[in-house]
Structures are given as C-alpha cells and as structure tokens.
PDB file of C-alpha atoms in Angstrom:
ATOM      1  CA  MET A 181      21.537 -21.245   9.381  1.00 56.00           C
ATOM      2  CA  THR A 182      24.005 -22.604   6.853  1.00 58.00           C
ATOM      3  CA  GLY A 183      26.616 -20.480   5.141  1.00 56.00           C
ATOM      4  CA  VAL A 184      24.510 -20.351   1.983  1.00 57.00           C
ATOM      5  CA  GLN A 185      21.447 -19.196   3.953  1.00 62.00           C
ATOM      6  CA  THR A 186      23.490 -16.496   5.683  1.00 63.00           C
ATOM      7  CA  CYS A 187      24.795 -15.247   2.339  1.00 65.00           C
ATOM      8  CA  ALA A 188      21.190 -15.059   1.078  1.00 69.00           C
ATOM      9  CA  LEU A 189      20.241 -12.528   3.779  1.00 72.00           C
ATOM     10  CA  PRO A 190      21.040  -9.477   1.569  1.00 75.00           C
ATOM     11  CA  ILE A 191      18.281 -10.493  -0.856  1.00 78.00           C
ATOM     12  CA  LEU A 192      15.409  -9.797   1.552  1.00 76.00           C
ATOM     13  CA  PRO A 193      15.976  -6.018   1.975  1.00 78.00           C
ATOM     14  CA  LEU A 194      16.180  -5.713  -1.812  1.00 76.00           C
ATOM     15  CA  VAL A 195      12.718  -7.288  -2.137  1.00 77.00           C
ATOM     16  CA  ARG A 196      11.081  -5.136   0.551  1.00 80.00           C
ATOM     17  CA  ILE A 197      13.085  -2.871   2.822  1.00 85.00           C
ATOM     18  CA  ASP A 198      10.537  -3.196   5.634  1.00 85.00           C
ATOM     19  CA  ALA A 199      10.934  -6.986   5.446  1.00 84.00           C
ATOM     20  CA  ALA A 200      14.443  -6.469   6.816  1.00 86.00           C
ATOM     21  CA  ILE A 201      12.710  -6.370  10.212  1.00 86.00           C
ATOM     22  CA  MET A 202      12.307 -10.128   9.910  1.00 86.00           C
ATOM     23  CA  LEU A 203      16.095 -10.526   9.816  1.00 84.00           C
ATOM     24  CA  VAL A 204      16.564  -9.195  13.355  1.00 86.00           C
ATOM     25  CA  PRO A 205      15.542 -12.411  15.193  1.00 86.00           C
ATOM     26  CA  LEU A 206      17.616 -14.471  12.767  1.00 81.00           C
ATOM     27  CA  VAL A 207      20.686 -12.361  13.519  1.00 84.00           C
ATOM     28  CA  LEU A 208      20.020 -12.500  17.271  1.00 85.00           C
ATOM     29  CA  TYR A 209      19.876 -16.290  16.980  1.00 83.00           C
ATOM     30  CA  TYR A 210      23.669 -16.326  16.773  1.00 83.00           C
ATOM     31  CA  LEU A 211      23.942 -14.234  19.928  1.00 84.00           C
ATOM     32  CA  ALA A 212      21.674 -16.648  21.760  1.00 81.00           C
ATOM     33  CA  ARG A 213      23.992 -19.461  20.654  1.00 81.00           C
ATOM     34  CA  LYS A 214      27.055 -17.355  21.562  1.00 84.00           C
ATOM     35  CA  ASP A 215      28.259 -17.801  17.999  1.00 84.00           C
ATOM     36  CA  PHE A 216      29.867 -14.392  17.571  1.00 85.00           C
ATOM     37  CA  ASP A 217      31.492 -15.291  14.260  1.00 85.00           C
ATOM     38  CA  GLY A 218      28.090 -16.179  12.792  1.00 82.00           C
ATOM     39  CA  PHE A 219      26.578 -13.062  14.374  1.00 86.00           C
ATOM     40  CA  TRP A 220      29.009 -10.680  12.706  1.00 87.00           C
ATOM     41  CA  LYS A 221      28.770 -12.498   9.377  1.00 84.00           C
ATOM     42  CA  SER A 222      24.963 -12.327   9.399  1.00 84.00           C
ATOM     43  CA  CYS A 223      25.083  -8.648  10.413  1.00 86.00           C
ATOM     44  CA  ALA A 224      27.452  -7.932   7.539  1.00 87.00           C
ATOM     45  CA  CYS A 225      25.283  -9.797   5.025  1.00 84.00           C
ATOM     46  CA  ALA A 226      22.054  -8.185   6.208  1.00 85.00           C
ATOM     47  CA  GLY A 227      23.726  -4.764   6.313  1.00 88.00           C
ATOM     48  CA  LEU A 228      24.967  -5.282   2.762  1.00 88.00           C
ATOM     49  CA  GLY A 229      21.393  -5.807   1.554  1.00 88.00           C
ATOM     50  CA  VAL A 230      20.122  -2.734   3.408  1.00 90.00           C
ATOM     51  CA  ALA A 231      23.020  -0.609   2.109  1.00 91.00           C
ATOM     52  CA  ALA A 232      22.422  -1.860  -1.443  1.00 90.00           C
ATOM     53  CA  HIS A 233      18.748  -0.917  -1.222  1.00 90.00           C
ATOM     54  CA  PHE A 234      19.405   2.628  -0.024  1.00 91.00           C
ATOM     55  CA  GLY A 235      22.333   3.010  -2.419  1.00 92.00           C
ATOM     56  CA  VAL A 236      20.185   2.127  -5.425  1.00 90.00           C
ATOM     57  CA  MET A 237      17.491   4.552  -4.229  1.00 91.00           C
ATOM     58  CA  LEU A 238      20.009   7.372  -3.846  1.00 93.00           C
ATOM     59  CA  LEU A 239      21.547   6.747  -7.253  1.00 92.00           C
ATOM     60  CA  ALA A 240      18.207   6.459  -9.043  1.00 89.00           C
ATOM     61  CA  PHE A 241      16.100   9.079  -7.243  1.00 89.00           C
ATOM     62  CA  GLY A 242      18.401  11.125  -5.025  1.00 90.00           C
ATOM     63  CA  ARG A 243      16.475  10.056  -1.913  1.00 90.00           C
ATOM     64  CA  ALA A 244      17.159   7.085   0.347  1.00 89.00           C
ATOM     65  CA  ALA A 245      13.487   6.157   0.745  1.00 88.00           C
ATOM     66  CA  SER A 246      10.615   5.764  -1.724  1.00 89.00           C
ATOM     67  CA  VAL A 247       7.808   8.297  -1.978  1.00 91.00           C
ATOM     68  CA  SER A 248       5.242   5.823  -0.642  1.00 88.00           C
ATOM     69  CA  SER A 249       7.330   4.962   2.431  1.00 88.00           C
ATOM     70  CA  LEU A 250       7.889   8.652   3.208  1.00 90.00           C
ATOM     71  CA  ILE A 251       4.157   9.323   2.857  1.00 89.00           C
ATOM     72  CA  LYS A 252       3.402   6.506   5.308  1.00 86.00           C
ATOM     73  CA  ALA A 253       6.039   7.763   7.718  1.00 86.00           C
ATOM     74  CA  TYR A 254       4.591  11.280   7.548  1.00 88.00           C
ATOM     75  CA  THR A 255       1.039  10.019   8.081  1.00 85.00           C
ATOM     76  CA  SER A 256       2.210   7.868  10.975  1.00 84.00           C
ATOM     77  CA  SER A 257       3.916  10.854  12.616  1.00 85.00           C
ATOM     78  CA  THR A 258       0.612  12.742  12.688  1.00 85.00           C
ATOM     79  CA  SER A 259      -1.162   9.918  14.580  1.00 85.00           C
ATOM     80  CA  SER A 260      -0.508   8.310  17.949  1.00 89.00           C
ATOM     81  CA  ILE A 261       0.447   4.638  18.169  1.00 90.00           C
ATOM     82  CA  GLY A 262      -2.793   3.969  20.049  1.00 91.00           C
ATOM     83  CA  ASP A 263      -4.899   5.475  17.263  1.00 91.00           C
ATOM     84  CA  VAL A 264      -3.034   3.493  14.590  1.00 91.00           C
ATOM     85  CA  VAL A 265      -3.377   0.227  16.545  1.00 92.00           C
ATOM     86  CA  ARG A 266      -7.082   0.747  17.177  1.00 92.00           C
ATOM     87  CA  ALA A 267      -7.724   1.533  13.521  1.00 92.00           C
ATOM     88  CA  ASN A 268      -5.780  -1.484  12.254  1.00 92.00           C
ATOM     89  CA  VAL A 269      -7.245  -3.889  14.789  1.00 92.00           C
ATOM     90  CA  GLY A 270     -10.717  -2.625  13.970  1.00 92.00           C
ATOM     91  CA  ARG A 271     -10.077  -3.098  10.253  1.00 90.00           C
ATOM     92  CA  TYR A 272      -8.209  -6.425  10.289  1.00 91.00           C
ATOM     93  CA  GLY A 273      -8.837  -7.918  13.729  1.00 87.00           C
ATOM     94  CA  ARG A 274     -11.653 -10.225  12.692  1.00 84.00           C
ATOM     95  CA  TYR A 275      -9.830 -11.972   9.878  1.00 91.00           C
ATOM     96  CA  GLU A 276      -6.217 -11.211   8.943  1.00 91.00           C
ATOM     97  CA  LEU A 277      -4.988 -10.683  12.506  1.00 93.00           C
ATOM     98  CA  ALA A 278      -7.050 -13.623  13.757  1.00 93.00           C
ATOM     99  CA  VAL A 279      -5.540 -15.931  11.106  1.00 94.00           C
ATOM    100  CA  PHE A 280      -2.092 -14.580  11.936  1.00 94.00           C
ATOM    101  CA  ALA A 281      -2.620 -15.298  15.643  1.00 94.00           C
ATOM    102  CA  VAL A 282      -3.647 -18.897  14.908  1.00 95.00           C
ATOM    103  CA  LEU A 283      -0.648 -19.416  12.609  1.00 95.00           C
ATOM    104  CA  LEU A 284       1.650 -17.946  15.250  1.00 95.00           C
ATOM    105  CA  LEU A 285       0.282 -20.298  17.909  1.00 95.00           C
ATOM    106  CA  LEU A 286       0.823 -23.236  15.560  1.00 95.00           C
ATOM    107  CA  GLY A 287       4.349 -21.945  14.929  1.00 94.00           C
ATOM    108  CA  LEU A 288       5.028 -21.913  18.666  1.00 94.00           C
ATOM    109  CA  ALA A 289       3.755 -25.482  18.839  1.00 94.00           C
ATOM    110  CA  ALA A 290       6.149 -26.383  16.007  1.00 93.00           C
ATOM    111  CA  ALA A 291       9.034 -24.788  17.916  1.00 92.00           C
ATOM    112  CA  TRP A 292       8.063 -26.755  21.021  1.00 92.00           C
ATOM    113  CA  ALA A 293       8.024 -29.990  19.003  1.00 91.00           C
ATOM    114  CA  ALA A 294      11.403 -29.181  17.430  1.00 90.00           C
ATOM    115  CA  ARG A 295      13.087 -28.770  20.806  1.00 85.00           C
ATOM    116  CA  ARG A 296      13.435 -32.565  21.042  1.00 81.00           C
ATOM    117  CA  ARG A 297      15.996 -32.462  18.239  1.00 80.00           C
ATOM    118  CA  GLY A 298      17.651 -29.333  19.522  1.00 83.00           C
ATOM    119  CA  ARG A 299      16.068 -27.132  16.832  1.00 84.00           C
ATOM    120  CA  GLY A 300      13.502 -25.336  18.964  1.00 87.00           C
ATOM    121  CA  LEU A 301      15.495 -22.090  19.067  1.00 86.00           C
ATOM    122  CA  ASN A 302      15.956 -22.173  15.280  1.00 85.00           C
ATOM    123  CA  VAL A 303      12.222 -22.438  14.658  1.00 89.00           C
ATOM    124  CA  LEU A 304      11.454 -19.839  17.328  1.00 90.00           C
ATOM    125  CA  CYS A 305      13.748 -17.283  15.689  1.00 88.00           C
ATOM    126  CA  VAL A 306      12.222 -17.957  12.262  1.00 88.00           C
ATOM    127  CA  ILE A 307       8.631 -17.391  13.453  1.00 92.00           C
ATOM    128  CA  ALA A 308       9.706 -14.355  15.492  1.00 92.00           C
ATOM    129  CA  GLY A 309      10.557 -12.538  12.239  1.00 90.00           C
ATOM    130  CA  PRO A 310       6.988 -12.519  10.852  1.00 90.00           C
ATOM    131  CA  ALA A 311       5.650 -11.717  14.323  1.00 93.00           C
ATOM    132  CA  VAL A 312       7.833  -8.603  14.593  1.00 92.00           C
ATOM    133  CA  PHE A 313       6.999  -7.622  11.004  1.00 92.00           C
ATOM    134  CA  VAL A 314       3.232  -7.722  11.596  1.00 93.00           C
ATOM    135  CA  LEU A 315       3.350  -6.077  15.035  1.00 92.00           C
ATOM    136  CA  VAL A 316       5.462  -3.174  13.760  1.00 91.00           C
ATOM    137  CA  HIS A 317       3.082  -2.551  10.857  1.00 92.00           C
ATOM    138  CA  VAL A 318      -0.016  -2.791  13.059  1.00 93.00           C
ATOM    139  CA  ALA A 319       1.482  -0.285  15.488  1.00 92.00           C
ATOM    140  CA  ALA A 320       3.119   2.145  13.064  1.00 89.00           C
ATOM    141  CA  ASN A 321       1.516   1.872   9.614  1.00 89.00           C
ATOM    142  CA  PRO A 322      -1.673   3.950   9.309  1.00 87.00           C
ATOM    143  CA  ILE A 323      -2.030   2.914   5.643  1.00 85.00           C
ATOM    144  CA  LEU A 324      -1.865  -0.825   6.320  1.00 87.00           C
ATOM    145  CA  ARG A 325      -3.435  -3.065   3.676  1.00 86.00           C
ATOM    146  CA  ASN A 326      -4.340  -6.734   3.913  1.00 86.00           C
ATOM    147  CA  TRP A 327      -1.590  -7.805   1.493  1.00 87.00           C
ATOM    148  CA  TYR A 328       1.014  -6.652   4.038  1.00 86.00           C
ATOM    149  CA  PHE A 329       0.263  -9.873   5.910  1.00 89.00           C
ATOM    150  CA  SER A 330       1.424 -11.983   2.943  1.00 88.00           C
ATOM    151  CA  PRO A 331       5.163 -12.193   3.873  1.00 85.00           C
ATOM    152  CA  ALA A 332       4.289 -13.270   7.423  1.00 89.00           C
ATOM    153  CA  PHE A 333       1.747 -15.837   6.237  1.00 91.00           C
ATOM    154  CA  PHE A 334       4.227 -17.219   3.712  1.00 90.00           C
ATOM    155  CA  VAL A 335       7.057 -17.702   6.235  1.00 89.00           C
ATOM    156  CA  LEU A 336       4.769 -19.224   8.874  1.00 92.00           C
ATOM    157  CA  ALA A 337       3.256 -21.555   6.278  1.00 93.00           C
ATOM    158  CA  LEU A 338       6.739 -22.794   5.295  1.00 90.00           C
ATOM    159  CA  VAL A 339       7.572 -23.477   8.941  1.00 91.00           C
ATOM    160  CA  LEU A 340       4.340 -25.410   9.509  1.00 93.00           C
ATOM    161  CA  ILE A 341       4.607 -27.419   6.297  1.00 91.00           C
ATOM    162  CA  ARG A 342       8.088 -28.577   7.310  1.00 88.00           C
ATOM    163  CA  CYS A 343       7.100 -29.270  10.921  1.00 89.00           C
ATOM    164  CA  GLU A 344       7.863 -32.821  12.009  1.00 85.00           C
ATOM    165  CA  ALA A 345       4.933 -32.975  14.426  1.00 89.00           C
ATOM    166  CA  LYS A 346       2.004 -34.593  12.606  1.00 91.00           C
ATOM    167  CA  THR A 347      -0.539 -32.956  14.904  1.00 93.00           C
ATOM    168  CA  VAL A 348       0.729 -29.472  14.054  1.00 93.00           C
ATOM    169  CA  ARG A 349       0.784 -30.223  10.322  1.00 93.00           C
ATOM    170  CA  PHE A 350      -2.752 -31.632  10.502  1.00 95.00           C
ATOM    171  CA  ALA A 351      -3.990 -28.527  12.350  1.00 95.00           C
ATOM    172  CA  PHE A 352      -2.357 -26.282   9.756  1.00 95.00           C
ATOM    173  CA  LEU A 353      -3.829 -28.177   6.797  1.00 94.00           C
ATOM    174  CA  THR A 354      -7.229 -28.119   8.499  1.00 95.00           C
ATOM    175  CA  LEU A 355      -6.952 -24.342   8.863  1.00 95.00           C
ATOM    176  CA  VAL A 356      -6.013 -24.030   5.168  1.00 95.00           C
ATOM    177  CA  CYS A 357      -9.043 -26.106   4.154  1.00 96.00           C
ATOM    178  CA  VAL A 358     -11.383 -24.069   6.363  1.00 95.00           C
ATOM    179  CA  LEU A 359     -10.062 -20.795   4.930  1.00 94.00           C
ATOM    180  CA  ALA A 360     -10.309 -22.136   1.364  1.00 95.00           C
ATOM    181  CA  VAL A 361     -13.948 -23.137   1.908  1.00 96.00           C
ATOM    182  CA  ARG A 362     -14.683 -19.756   3.494  1.00 93.00           C
ATOM    183  CA  GLU A 363     -13.116 -17.777   0.647  1.00 92.00           C
ATOM    184  CA  THR A 364     -14.831 -19.924  -1.989  1.00 94.00           C
ATOM    185  CA  ARG A 365     -18.179 -19.422  -0.284  1.00 94.00           C
ATOM    186  CA  ASN A 366     -17.642 -15.664   0.088  1.00 91.00           C
ATOM    187  CA  GLY A 367     -16.558 -15.405  -3.537  1.00 91.00           C
ATOM    188  CA  TYR A 368     -19.638 -17.253  -4.744  1.00 90.00           C
ATOM    189  CA  TYR A 369     -22.051 -15.111  -2.762  1.00 89.00           C
ATOM    190  CA  PHE A 370     -20.191 -11.944  -3.714  1.00 87.00           C
ATOM    191  CA  PHE A 371     -20.485 -12.556  -7.456  1.00 87.00           C
ATOM    192  CA  ALA A 372     -24.008 -13.986  -7.169  1.00 87.00           C
ATOM    193  CA  ASP A 373     -25.243 -10.965  -5.221  1.00 87.00           C
ATOM    194  CA  ASP A 374     -27.381  -8.500  -7.188  1.00 86.00           C
ATOM    195  CA  ALA A 375     -25.705  -5.637  -5.317  1.00 86.00           C
ATOM    196  CA  THR A 376     -22.354  -6.669  -6.814  1.00 86.00           C
ATOM    197  CA  THR A 377     -23.851  -6.593 -10.298  1.00 88.00           C
ATOM    198  CA  GLN A 378     -25.367  -3.176  -9.646  1.00 90.00           C
ATOM    199  CA  ARG A 379     -22.050  -1.802  -8.367  1.00 88.00           C
ATOM    200  CA  ALA A 380     -20.269  -3.185 -11.426  1.00 89.00           C
ATOM    201  CA  GLU A 381     -22.844  -1.592 -13.731  1.00 91.00           C
ATOM    202  CA  LYS A 382     -22.511   1.756 -11.947  1.00 91.00           C
ATOM    203  CA  ALA A 383     -18.713   1.548 -12.194  1.00 90.00           C
ATOM    204  CA  ALA A 384     -18.920   0.730 -15.901  1.00 92.00           C
ATOM    205  CA  ARG A 385     -21.233   3.705 -16.514  1.00 93.00           C
ATOM    206  CA  PHE A 386     -18.948   5.983 -14.528  1.00 91.00           C
ATOM    207  CA  LEU A 387     -15.856   4.875 -16.451  1.00 92.00           C
ATOM    208  CA  GLY A 388     -17.742   5.288 -19.712  1.00 92.00           C
ATOM    209  CA  GLU A 389     -18.597   8.862 -18.692  1.00 92.00           C
ATOM    210  CA  VAL A 390     -14.944   9.541 -17.871  1.00 92.00           C
ATOM    211  CA  ARG A 391     -13.866   8.317 -21.314  1.00 92.00           C
ATOM    212  CA  SER A 392     -16.573  10.342 -23.077  1.00 92.00           C
ATOM    213  CA  ILE A 393     -16.030  13.573 -21.125  1.00 89.00           C
ATOM    214  CA  VAL A 394     -12.257  13.694 -20.600  1.00 90.00           C
ATOM    215  CA  PRO A 395     -10.031  13.908 -23.714  1.00 90.00           C
ATOM    216  CA  GLU A 396      -7.239  11.331 -23.849  1.00 89.00           C
ATOM    217  CA  ASP A 397      -4.497  13.933 -23.441  1.00 89.00           C
ATOM    218  CA  GLU A 398      -6.072  15.608 -20.381  1.00 90.00           C
ATOM    219  CA  PRO A 399      -4.867  14.667 -16.861  1.00 92.00           C
ATOM    220  CA  ILE A 400      -7.312  13.980 -14.004  1.00 93.00           C
ATOM    221  CA  PHE A 401      -6.659  14.682 -10.324  1.00 94.00           C
ATOM    222  CA  GLN A 402      -7.893  11.988  -7.904  1.00 94.00           C
ATOM    223  CA  ILE A 403      -6.826  11.608  -4.274  1.00 90.00           C
ATOM    224  CA  ASP A 404      -7.540   7.910  -3.674  1.00 85.00           C
ATOM    225  CA  GLY A 405      -8.398   4.893  -5.826  1.00 85.00           C
ATOM    226  CA  CYS A 406      -6.664   6.334  -8.871  1.00 88.00           C
ATOM    227  CA  GLY A 407      -5.177   2.993  -9.970  1.00 88.00           C
ATOM    228  CA  TYR A 408      -8.618   1.528 -10.630  1.00 88.00           C
ATOM    229  CA  THR A 409      -9.805   4.630 -12.471  1.00 91.00           C
ATOM    230  CA  GLY A 410      -6.664   5.007 -14.542  1.00 91.00           C
ATOM    231  CA  PHE A 411      -6.515   1.358 -15.606  1.00 92.00           C
ATOM    232  CA  PHE A 412     -10.123   1.010 -16.707  1.00 92.00           C
ATOM    233  CA  SER A 413     -10.690   4.523 -18.077  1.00 91.00           C
ATOM    234  CA  ARG A 414      -7.386   4.589 -19.975  1.00 91.00           C
ATOM    235  CA  ARG A 415      -6.846   8.165 -18.855  1.00 92.00           C
ATOM    236  CA  ARG A 416      -3.840   9.732 -17.121  1.00 93.00           C
ATOM    237  CA  ILE A 417      -4.601  10.068 -13.407  1.00 93.00           C
ATOM    238  CA  VAL A 418      -2.539  12.336 -11.141  1.00 94.00           C
ATOM    239  CA  ASN A 419      -2.404  10.647  -7.735  1.00 92.00           C
ATOM    240  CA  GLY A 420      -3.473  13.075  -5.021  1.00 92.00           C
ATOM    241  CA  ASP A 421      -2.615  11.126  -1.866  1.00 90.00           C
ATOM    242  CA  GLY A 422       1.035  11.119  -2.970  1.00 89.00           C
ATOM    243  CA  LEU A 423       1.705   7.379  -2.815  1.00 87.00           C
ATOM    244  CA  MET A 424       2.252   7.311  -6.579  1.00 87.00           C
ATOM    245  CA  ASN A 425       3.487  10.845  -7.141  1.00 90.00           C
ATOM    246  CA  ASP A 426       6.919  12.468  -7.028  1.00 91.00           C
ATOM    247  CA  TYR A 427       9.106  13.898  -4.251  1.00 93.00           C
ATOM    248  CA  ASP A 428       8.191  17.487  -5.089  1.00 94.00           C
ATOM    249  CA  TYR A 429       4.529  16.683  -4.528  1.00 94.00           C
ATOM    250  CA  LEU A 430       5.446  14.948  -1.258  1.00 93.00           C
ATOM    251  CA  ASP A 431       7.277  18.040   0.005  1.00 94.00           C
ATOM    252  CA  ARG A 432       4.357  20.273  -0.911  1.00 94.00           C
ATOM    253  CA  LEU A 433       1.842  17.928   0.695  1.00 93.00           C
ATOM    254  CA  LYS A 434       3.795  17.807   3.978  1.00 92.00           C
ATOM    255  CA  ALA A 435       4.046  21.606   4.009  1.00 92.00           C
ATOM    256  CA  ASN A 436       0.342  22.055   3.105  1.00 93.00           C
ATOM    257  CA  ARG A 437       1.397  23.922  -0.050  1.00 93.00           C
ATOM    258  CA  LEU A 438      -0.746  22.209  -2.693  1.00 93.00           C
ATOM    259  CA  ARG A 439      -2.472  25.467  -3.563  1.00 91.00           C
ATOM    260  CA  GLY A 440      -1.850  26.195  -7.214  1.00 90.00           C
ATOM    261  CA  TYR A 441      -0.958  22.586  -8.067  1.00 92.00           C
ATOM    262  CA  LEU A 442      -3.830  22.066 -10.495  1.00 90.00           C
ATOM    263  CA  ARG A 443      -3.165  25.314 -12.336  1.00 87.00           C
ATOM    264  CA  GLU A 444       0.585  24.668 -12.564  1.00 91.00           C
ATOM    265  CA  ASN A 445      -0.007  21.228 -14.063  1.00 90.00           C
ATOM    266  CA  LYS A 446      -2.918  22.331 -16.288  1.00 87.00           C
ATOM    267  CA  ILE A 447      -5.348  19.923 -14.647  1.00 90.00           C
ATOM    268  CA  ARG A 448      -8.978  20.724 -15.423  1.00 87.00           C
ATOM    269  CA  TYR A 449     -10.656  17.510 -14.296  1.00 90.00           C
ATOM    270  CA  VAL A 450     -11.034  16.051 -10.796  1.00 91.00           C
ATOM    271  CA  ILE A 451     -12.612  12.851  -9.487  1.00 90.00           C
ATOM    272  CA  THR A 452     -13.792  12.347  -5.911  1.00 87.00           C
ATOM    273  CA  ASN A 453     -14.501   9.030  -4.184  1.00 81.00           C
ATOM    274  CA  SER A 454     -17.544  10.187  -2.240  1.00 78.00           C
ATOM    275  CA  PRO A 455     -20.552  12.427  -2.798  1.00 79.00           C
ATOM    276  CA  VAL A 456     -19.785  16.130  -2.537  1.00 79.00           C
ATOM    277  CA  ARG A 457     -21.663  17.828   0.298  1.00 80.00           C
ATOM    278  CA  GLY A 458     -21.340  21.551   0.737  1.00 81.00           C
ATOM    279  CA  PRO A 459     -19.500  24.085  -1.402  1.00 85.00           C
ATOM    280  CA  LYS A 460     -16.041  22.456  -1.121  1.00 88.00           C
ATOM    281  CA  VAL A 461     -15.238  19.642  -3.511  1.00 88.00           C
ATOM    282  CA  ILE A 462     -11.643  19.221  -2.289  1.00 90.00           C
ATOM    283  CA  ASP A 463      -9.975  20.541   0.859  1.00 90.00           C
ATOM    284  CA  TYR A 464      -6.638  18.770   1.038  1.00 91.00           C
ATOM    285  CA  HIS A 465      -3.295  20.059   2.351  1.00 93.00           C
ATOM    286  CA  GLY A 466      -3.806  23.608   1.106  1.00 92.00           C
ATOM    287  CA  LEU A 467      -5.648  22.664  -2.079  1.00 92.00           C
ATOM    288  CA  VAL A 468      -9.195  23.994  -1.834  1.00 91.00           C
ATOM    289  CA  LEU A 469     -11.573  23.510  -4.732  1.00 89.00           C
ATOM    290  CA  THR A 470     -15.213  24.639  -4.684  1.00 89.00           C
ATOM    291  CA  ARG A 471     -18.164  24.037  -6.994  1.00 83.00           C
ATOM    292  CA  ASP A 472     -17.731  27.518  -8.442  1.00 85.00           C
ATOM    293  CA  ASP A 473     -14.113  26.706  -9.240  1.00 84.00           C
ATOM    294  CA  LEU A 474     -15.237  23.620 -11.158  1.00 78.00           C
ATOM    295  CA  GLU A 475     -17.588  25.711 -13.279  1.00 78.00           C
ATOM    296  CA  LYS A 476     -14.767  28.167 -14.037  1.00 78.00           C
ATOM    297  CA  MET A 477     -12.466  25.302 -14.938  1.00 75.00           C
ATOM    298  CA  ALA A 478     -15.066  23.846 -17.286  1.00 69.00           C
ATOM    299  CA  GLU A 479     -15.767  27.215 -18.936  1.00 70.00           C
ATOM    300  CA  ALA A 480     -12.059  27.970 -19.345  1.00 66.00           C
ATOM    301  CA  GLY A 481     -11.457  24.494 -20.740  1.00 61.00           C
ATOM    302  CA  ASN A 482     -14.234  24.850 -23.312  1.00 60.00           C
ATOM    303  CA  GLU A 483     -13.006  28.279 -24.369  1.00 60.00           C
ATOM    304  CA  GLU A 484      -9.424  27.069 -24.598  1.00 61.00           C
ATOM    305  CA  ARG A 485     -10.290  24.059 -26.728  1.00 58.00           C
ATOM    306  CA  SER A 486     -12.329  26.281 -29.050  1.00 59.00           C
ATOM    307  CA  GLU A 487      -9.379  28.652 -29.325  1.00 56.00           C
ATOM    308  CA  GLU A 488      -7.002  25.772 -30.007  1.00 53.00           C
ATOM    309  CA  ARG A 489      -9.196  24.497 -32.796  1.00 52.00           C
ATOM    310  CA  ARG A 490      -9.448  27.986 -34.265  1.00 55.00           C
ATOM    311  CA  VAL A 491      -5.758  28.919 -34.300  1.00 53.00           C
ATOM    312  CA  GLY A 492      -4.415  25.360 -34.479  1.00 51.00           C
ATOM    313  CA  LYS A 493      -2.165  25.637 -31.465  1.00 46.00           C
ATOM    314  CA  GLU A 494      -2.293  25.268 -27.687  1.00 45.00           C
ATOM    315  CA  GLY A 495      -3.968  28.083 -25.804  1.00 43.00           C
ATOM    316  CA  ARG A 496      -3.655  29.226 -22.242  1.00 42.00           C
ATOM    317  CA  SER A 497      -5.856  28.275 -19.309  1.00 41.00           C
ATOM    318  CA  ARG A 498      -7.770  31.271 -17.958  1.00 42.00           C
ATOM    319  CA  TRP A 499      -9.354  29.858 -14.847  1.00 43.00           C
ATOM    320  CA  SER A 500      -8.632  30.939 -11.287  1.00 45.00           C
ATOM    321  CA  PRO A 501      -4.905  30.802 -10.347  1.00 44.00           C
ATOM    322  CA  ASP A 502      -5.625  29.870  -6.720  1.00 52.00           C
ATOM    323  CA  HIS A 503      -5.732  26.086  -7.236  1.00 55.00           C
TER     324      HIS A 503
END
C-alpha cells in the first residue's frame, strides 16, 4: 500500500465498524513483509478510525455501540455458533454464499497470476479481507441479511476487474453476465406472476385498512417488518424487535421486562406478521398480549376518543396496566 492508501484506512471503520475486520489482513501484510514501520503506521491509522467511530457514538448517544449492533450481539449470545452457521448457510448457501465462493476462487487465481510480478501477497491480503468479513458474519450474525455480502462482492469485483490475467477477467465477466441474465429472468417472472399481483393487492388493502382504522397521531407496535408498514401506511410504527428503537428498550428487552411497555407509551394498536393462533397475540420478552387484551384496548380507545371530543382535551387510557 502507498502512503495515501495507508492514510485512508481510518475511513473504513467510519463507514461500517464491522468492515474494520477487512483491515486486519491489510495490516498483517506489513508483518509478512517485515515492514515494521508500515505495520505500526497502518495500525495507528486503522486504530484512529475505530477510535473516531466509538468516540462519535459516545458523544452522540452515550454508548460505544449502536442499538442494532447490540441487539445482534445479544441475539448471537443466545445461540451457538453451529446453529447460526447452519441457519445462514441454509438461507444463503444456494446463492449469495455460492457466488461469494466463486468470486473468492477467482480472487485466488488473480493472486496466483500476480505472483509473477511480485504482487501475489498484495492481492492475497486484499481478498482475505472480504473473506474474513463474510466468514465472521456467517458464524456470528444471527440476523444476517443478503446486503451484508455487498462490501465483500465490491472488493472482490475491484480485484478481478484490475487483474492482469485475461483468463481470470474473462471468467469474472462471464459470471457477471450469467448473474445478470438470471436476475433479469427472475425479475420478469416475479412481476409477471399472478401470485405477485395478488400479494401486492392484499398488501395494498391491508395498508388501506391501517390508514382508515389508525388515526395519524396514534403509534402502532410491530415486532418485525415495521419499515415497510411505516413507509407505505404513513403511520408511526414502534419497532418491537429493537433494531430501530432506543437503548432503554434494548435494556428492557434483554432483561425480559417489556411488560407494561404498551401502556407506558399509550400504544393501542399492534400489527403482527403472521396469523394469530391461540389466545396469545404477542408473547415477546415479557410482553404478553391476548385477544381479550385487544378488545379492552379497543374499548378503552373508543371511550377515550369520545371523552376527548366531549371535553376537548386528552383523556386517560383505561385499559389493563399489565402490557
């Protein structure tokens, strides 16, 4: 790496703190070359970026880590590495991980080709970063999503585009063309499928019901998928899984102390992502909500709104204080 590239290392942790994992092989590159001056400089630059990230978090929020990262860490601590790996491989093994494996093999071929000019170790360290990034997430992130592969794909694509071996570049471009044709075909059949139209119509009806039933100033509690609902319904959604909530909610969730959360925040509406079977509508980290509770919430809400209209001021919720 040049001096300018080394000085750019602090930028990566500021973009994504977990992407700092990709810096480890780059820093170790100097050790492999026995360039201790470069090693300490790269450590200092990378450490500066990491320190800046945590410093900004502490100044802005009083915590070193974001709510979403702490939620993922908590969820990961409740599952074994084997369970997380099996779940992620089962979810992404047929496509994202398969594409990653092919790109990684092509990257190794690029490193082998670069050895002739004495740059094999450079390329190997660059492709090792995305490899470590993906492997750590597959093994430790129980809330892994397909867009987490994007940084790794981007770095590997840059390496392969700049590869001097024509065979490797041709193989990479062939892979890109195959994937483009596949995604275009899947997109066509997805939008042409009647089932897609039916799902869209059902979603539109559901969102229309939300807008007609829930007043604009009333919050809604939803555990998962709240971004979609909130954007299209134009209602305020309280995120129940905690990824887009505050630190107080995180602490209560980890301690299974969500009982009373709805009452404290005057939430009278809930949305679930699956059909309700049995008497319990929600049973989540101490928050238990039954069908009877929903009826009480609705009755109390109707009475309160009638009272507000009558006296011209906000009334009090009179439904069960256990939720």
